[in-house]
Structures are given as structure tokens and as C-alpha cells.
């Protein structure tokens, strides 16, 4: 019914034309009767989003140098920000379904956009504000853990055509991280080996990434 209402709204019909003289009351009754997602489902989405972001951050840190740092307090702070932000956005969007005024809808979009911006800023800035709780993962456990997680993520990405191009960046970061650790172990400090080659590998990964997106048949996705 909500999809039918959206199509009617695009055709120029107001909520009153579609639902009658008291659309807000009818919409509220519809929303009350609609099945609500469980707490588990509501928490799963922001946790999955944060897990993916943290994985790529971990992969980036792995490719920057021989020492891998993990901060659990930063992760918990970012998780709290994501849960609060996701809950606020979901609540606001749910209540906005009964709004018929264009001004109210514009206001809703502004509020949601502001919340999303604050969540992004909080996610980025959390690492700068929280320095306690950081610890280093010693070799070879850093490489073993990152490679294991990357294998799982890579297989999952490869199964989905939309995410398949990201496998190239995963491989590129793993190669760079492994090279830097090998150079550190061998005591190699040559600029060409430690700077130029890692950058070249990352650029190749980016090139393959964009090539992969161009090959996707979006009409079939």
C-alpha cells in the first residue's frame, strides 16, 4: 500500500485524495498495524555497516606499515554513534510517512541529512578523540587475522556482481601490507621498493576496480 501511495503521490495526488479527509489518522492506523522489525534486525543493519567500514579501515592500516594497531574503545564509540544515528533516522522517516506538507518533507530531509552528516563526522573524528585502549597486534598474528578476514569478505564480495570489483582493492592492500612487512623483516629501506612499488600496486588495484564497475551490467543487477 505504501508503494501505491508513493506512485499516486508522483502522479500529483495528495494524501487526502488518496486516503480520504483524515489521511494522518488513517496512515497512523496503517503504521500501527504494520509489522515492526525486531530489536535484533534493527541492530543488525548498523552493526554490519560499521563492521564493513572498520574492515576496510583495518585493511588500509595493514597496508600503511609493519605495525597494525587496533582500538576497541574507538570501535565501541563508533558503534554507539551508528546505533543512535540509525535509530533517529529510522524513527524520523517512519513518522514522515504521515506528512503531506511539502515544507514538512523538506524539513525532514534536512534533519535526516544533518543526522547523517553528524554520524559521518563522529565516525571520522572518534579515532582522534579516543587514544586510550589502542594496542598492537604482533606478527604473524596481524597478517594471519587480516588474511583470514579478507578471505571471508573476498568470497562474499565475489558472489555478488556489484561488490566483485572491490576484491581487487582487497588484494592490492594485502600485497602492499605483506611487502612492507617483508621489507621491515629484511631491513630494506630502498625508496623505490618501499614507496614506489606499493603505490604502483594500489594504483593497479584502483584501475581494476573501475574497470570492474564498467563491466557490470546494471540492468541485470
Coordinates of C-alpha atoms in Angstrom, one line a residue:
X1 CA 0.0 0.0 0.0
X2 CA 2.9 2.4 0.8
X3 CA 4.3 1.7 -2.7
X4 CA 0.9 2.5 -4.3
X5 CA 0.7 5.7 -2.2
X6 CA 4.2 6.7 -3.5
X7 CA 3.1 6.2 -7.1
X8 CA -0.1 8.2 -6.5
X9 CA 2.0 11.0 -5.0
X10 CA 4.2 11.1 -8.0
X11 CA 1.1 11.4 -10.2
X12 CA 0.1 14.5 -8.3
X13 CA -2.4 13.1 -5.8
X14 CA -2.2 14.3 -2.2
X15 CA -2.6 12.2 0.8
X16 CA -6.1 13.5 1.2
X17 CA -7.0 12.5 -2.3
X18 CA -5.7 9.0 -1.8
X19 CA -6.7 8.2 1.8
X20 CA -9.7 10.5 2.4
X21 CA -10.4 13.5 4.5
X22 CA -8.3 12.4 7.5
X23 CA -5.1 10.9 6.0
X24 CA -3.0 11.3 9.0
X25 CA -5.3 9.2 11.2
X26 CA -5.6 6.5 8.6
X27 CA -1.8 6.4 8.0
X28 CA -1.1 6.2 11.7
X29 CA -3.5 3.2 11.9
X30 CA -1.8 1.6 9.0
X31 CA 1.6 2.1 10.6
X32 CA 0.4 0.7 13.9
X33 CA -0.8 -2.4 12.2
X34 CA 2.3 -2.8 10.1
X35 CA 4.8 -5.4 11.2
X36 CA 7.7 -3.8 13.1
X37 CA 11.2 -5.1 12.8
X38 CA 12.6 -6.9 15.8
X39 CA 15.3 -5.3 18.0
X40 CA 17.8 -7.9 16.6
X41 CA 17.0 -6.8 13.0
X42 CA 17.2 -3.1 13.9
X43 CA 20.6 -3.6 15.5
X44 CA 22.0 -5.8 12.7
X45 CA 22.0 -3.2 9.9
X46 CA 24.1 -0.5 11.6
X47 CA 26.4 -3.2 13.1
X48 CA 27.0 -4.7 9.6
X49 CA 27.6 -1.3 8.1
X50 CA 30.2 -0.4 10.8
X51 CA 31.8 -3.8 10.5
X52 CA 32.4 -3.3 6.8
X53 CA 33.8 0.2 7.3
X54 CA 36.1 -1.0 10.1
X55 CA 37.3 -3.9 8.0
X56 CA 38.4 -1.5 5.2
X57 CA 40.0 0.8 7.8
X58 CA 41.8 -2.2 9.2
X59 CA 42.9 -3.2 5.6
X60 CA 44.1 0.3 5.0
X61 CA 46.1 0.3 8.3
X62 CA 47.6 -3.0 7.3
X63 CA 48.9 -1.6 4.1
X64 CA 50.4 1.5 5.6
X65 CA 53.2 0.0 7.7
X66 CA 54.5 -3.1 9.5
X67 CA 52.6 -2.4 12.8
X68 CA 48.9 -3.0 13.0
X69 CA 47.0 -1.0 15.6
X70 CA 43.5 -1.8 16.9
X71 CA 41.5 0.4 19.3
X72 CA 38.4 -1.3 20.8
X73 CA 37.2 1.9 22.5
X74 CA 37.1 3.7 19.2
X75 CA 35.1 0.8 17.7
X76 CA 32.6 0.9 20.6
X77 CA 32.3 4.7 20.3
X78 CA 31.6 4.4 16.6
X79 CA 29.1 1.6 17.2
X80 CA 27.2 3.8 19.7
X81 CA 27.1 6.7 17.2
X82 CA 25.9 4.4 14.5
X83 CA 23.1 2.9 16.6
X84 CA 21.9 6.3 17.8
X85 CA 22.0 7.8 14.3
X86 CA 20.3 4.9 12.7
X87 CA 17.6 4.8 15.3
X88 CA 16.9 8.5 14.9
X89 CA 16.8 8.4 11.1
X90 CA 14.5 5.3 11.1
X91 CA 12.1 6.9 13.6
X92 CA 12.0 10.3 11.7
X93 CA 11.5 8.6 8.3
X94 CA 8.7 6.4 9.8
X95 CA 6.9 9.4 11.2
X96 CA 7.4 11.4 8.0
X97 CA 5.1 9.0 6.1
X98 CA 2.0 10.8 7.5
X99 CA 3.3 14.2 6.4
X100 CA 1.5 15.8 3.5
X101 CA 3.1 19.3 3.6
X102 CA 6.0 19.9 1.2
X103 CA 7.6 22.1 3.8
X104 CA 7.5 19.4 6.4
X105 CA 9.0 16.9 4.0
X106 CA 11.8 19.4 3.1
X107 CA 12.4 19.8 6.9
X108 CA 12.5 16.1 7.3
X109 CA 15.1 15.7 4.6
X110 CA 17.2 18.5 6.2
X111 CA 17.1 16.9 9.6
X112 CA 17.9 13.4 8.3
X113 CA 20.8 14.9 6.2
X114 CA 22.1 16.7 9.3
X115 CA 22.0 13.5 11.4
X116 CA 23.8 11.5 8.7
X117 CA 26.5 14.2 8.4
X118 CA 27.0 14.2 12.2
X119 CA 27.3 10.4 12.2
X120 CA 29.9 10.6 9.5
X121 CA 31.8 13.3 11.3
X122 CA 31.6 11.4 14.6
X123 CA 32.8 8.2 12.9
X124 CA 35.8 10.0 11.4
X125 CA 36.6 12.1 14.5
X126 CA 36.2 9.3 17.0
X127 CA 39.7 7.9 16.3
X128 CA 41.3 11.4 17.0
X129 CA 39.4 11.9 20.3
X130 CA 39.9 8.4 21.8
X131 CA 43.6 7.5 22.1
X132 CA 43.3 5.1 25.1
X133 CA 42.7 1.4 24.5
X134 CA 44.9 1.0 21.5
X135 CA 47.2 -2.0 21.2
X136 CA 49.4 -3.6 18.6
X137 CA 48.8 -7.0 17.1
X138 CA 52.2 -8.7 16.9
X139 CA 53.5 -10.6 13.8
X140 CA 52.5 -13.1 12.5
X141 CA 49.0 -12.8 14.1
X142 CA 48.4 -9.4 12.4
X143 CA 48.8 -10.9 8.9
X144 CA 47.0 -14.1 9.8
X145 CA 44.0 -12.3 11.2
X146 CA 43.8 -9.8 8.3
X147 CA 44.2 -12.5 5.6
X148 CA 41.5 -14.7 7.3
X149 CA 39.0 -11.9 7.4
X150 CA 39.9 -10.8 3.9
X151 CA 39.3 -14.3 2.6
X152 CA 35.8 -14.4 4.0
X153 CA 35.0 -10.8 2.8
X154 CA 36.6 -11.5 -0.6
X155 CA 34.5 -14.7 -1.1
X156 CA 31.3 -12.8 -0.1
X157 CA 32.2 -9.9 -2.5
X158 CA 32.9 -12.3 -5.4
X159 CA 29.5 -13.9 -5.1
X160 CA 27.8 -10.5 -5.7
X161 CA 28.4 -8.8 -9.1
X162 CA 28.1 -5.3 -7.6
X163 CA 30.7 -6.0 -4.9
X164 CA 33.1 -8.1 -7.0
X165 CA 35.3 -5.2 -8.2
X166 CA 36.2 -4.5 -4.5
X167 CA 38.2 -7.7 -4.5
X168 CA 40.9 -6.0 -6.5
X169 CA 41.4 -3.4 -3.7
X170 CA 41.4 -6.1 -1.1
X171 CA 44.2 -8.0 -2.9
X172 CA 46.1 -4.8 -3.5
X173 CA 46.1 -3.8 0.1
X174 CA 47.1 -7.3 1.2
X175 CA 50.0 -7.3 -1.3
X176 CA 51.2 -3.9 -0.1
X177 CA 51.0 -4.8 3.6
X178 CA 52.8 -8.0 3.0
X179 CA 55.6 -6.2 1.1
X180 CA 56.1 -3.6 3.8
X181 CA 56.4 -6.4 6.4
X182 CA 58.9 -8.3 4.3
X183 CA 60.9 -5.1 3.8
X184 CA 60.9 -4.4 7.5
X185 CA 62.0 -8.0 8.3
X186 CA 64.8 -7.9 5.7
X187 CA 65.9 -4.4 6.8
X188 CA 65.2 -2.9 3.3
X189 CA 64.8 0.9 3.2
X190 CA 65.1 1.5 -0.6
X191 CA 62.7 4.3 -1.6
X192 CA 61.8 2.6 -4.9
X193 CA 60.9 -0.7 -3.1
X194 CA 59.2 0.8 0.0
X195 CA 57.3 3.7 -1.7
X196 CA 57.1 3.4 -5.5
X197 CA 56.1 -0.3 -5.8
X198 CA 53.4 -0.1 -3.0
X199 CA 51.9 3.0 -4.7
X200 CA 52.0 1.2 -8.1
X201 CA 50.2 -1.8 -6.7
X202 CA 47.5 0.4 -5.2
X203 CA 47.0 2.2 -8.5
X204 CA 46.7 -1.1 -10.3
X205 CA 44.0 -2.1 -7.7
X206 CA 42.1 1.2 -8.3
X207 CA 42.4 0.7 -12.1
X208 CA 41.0 -2.8 -11.9
X209 CA 38.3 -1.6 -9.5
X210 CA 37.0 1.0 -12.0
X211 CA 37.3 -1.5 -14.9
X212 CA 35.2 -3.9 -12.9
X213 CA 32.5 -1.4 -12.3
X214 CA 32.4 -0.6 -16.1
X215 CA 31.8 -4.3 -16.9
X216 CA 28.8 -4.6 -14.6
X217 CA 25.5 -4.9 -16.5
X218 CA 23.5 -2.7 -14.2
X219 CA 20.3 -3.6 -16.0
X220 CA 20.7 -7.2 -14.8
X221 CA 21.6 -6.3 -11.2

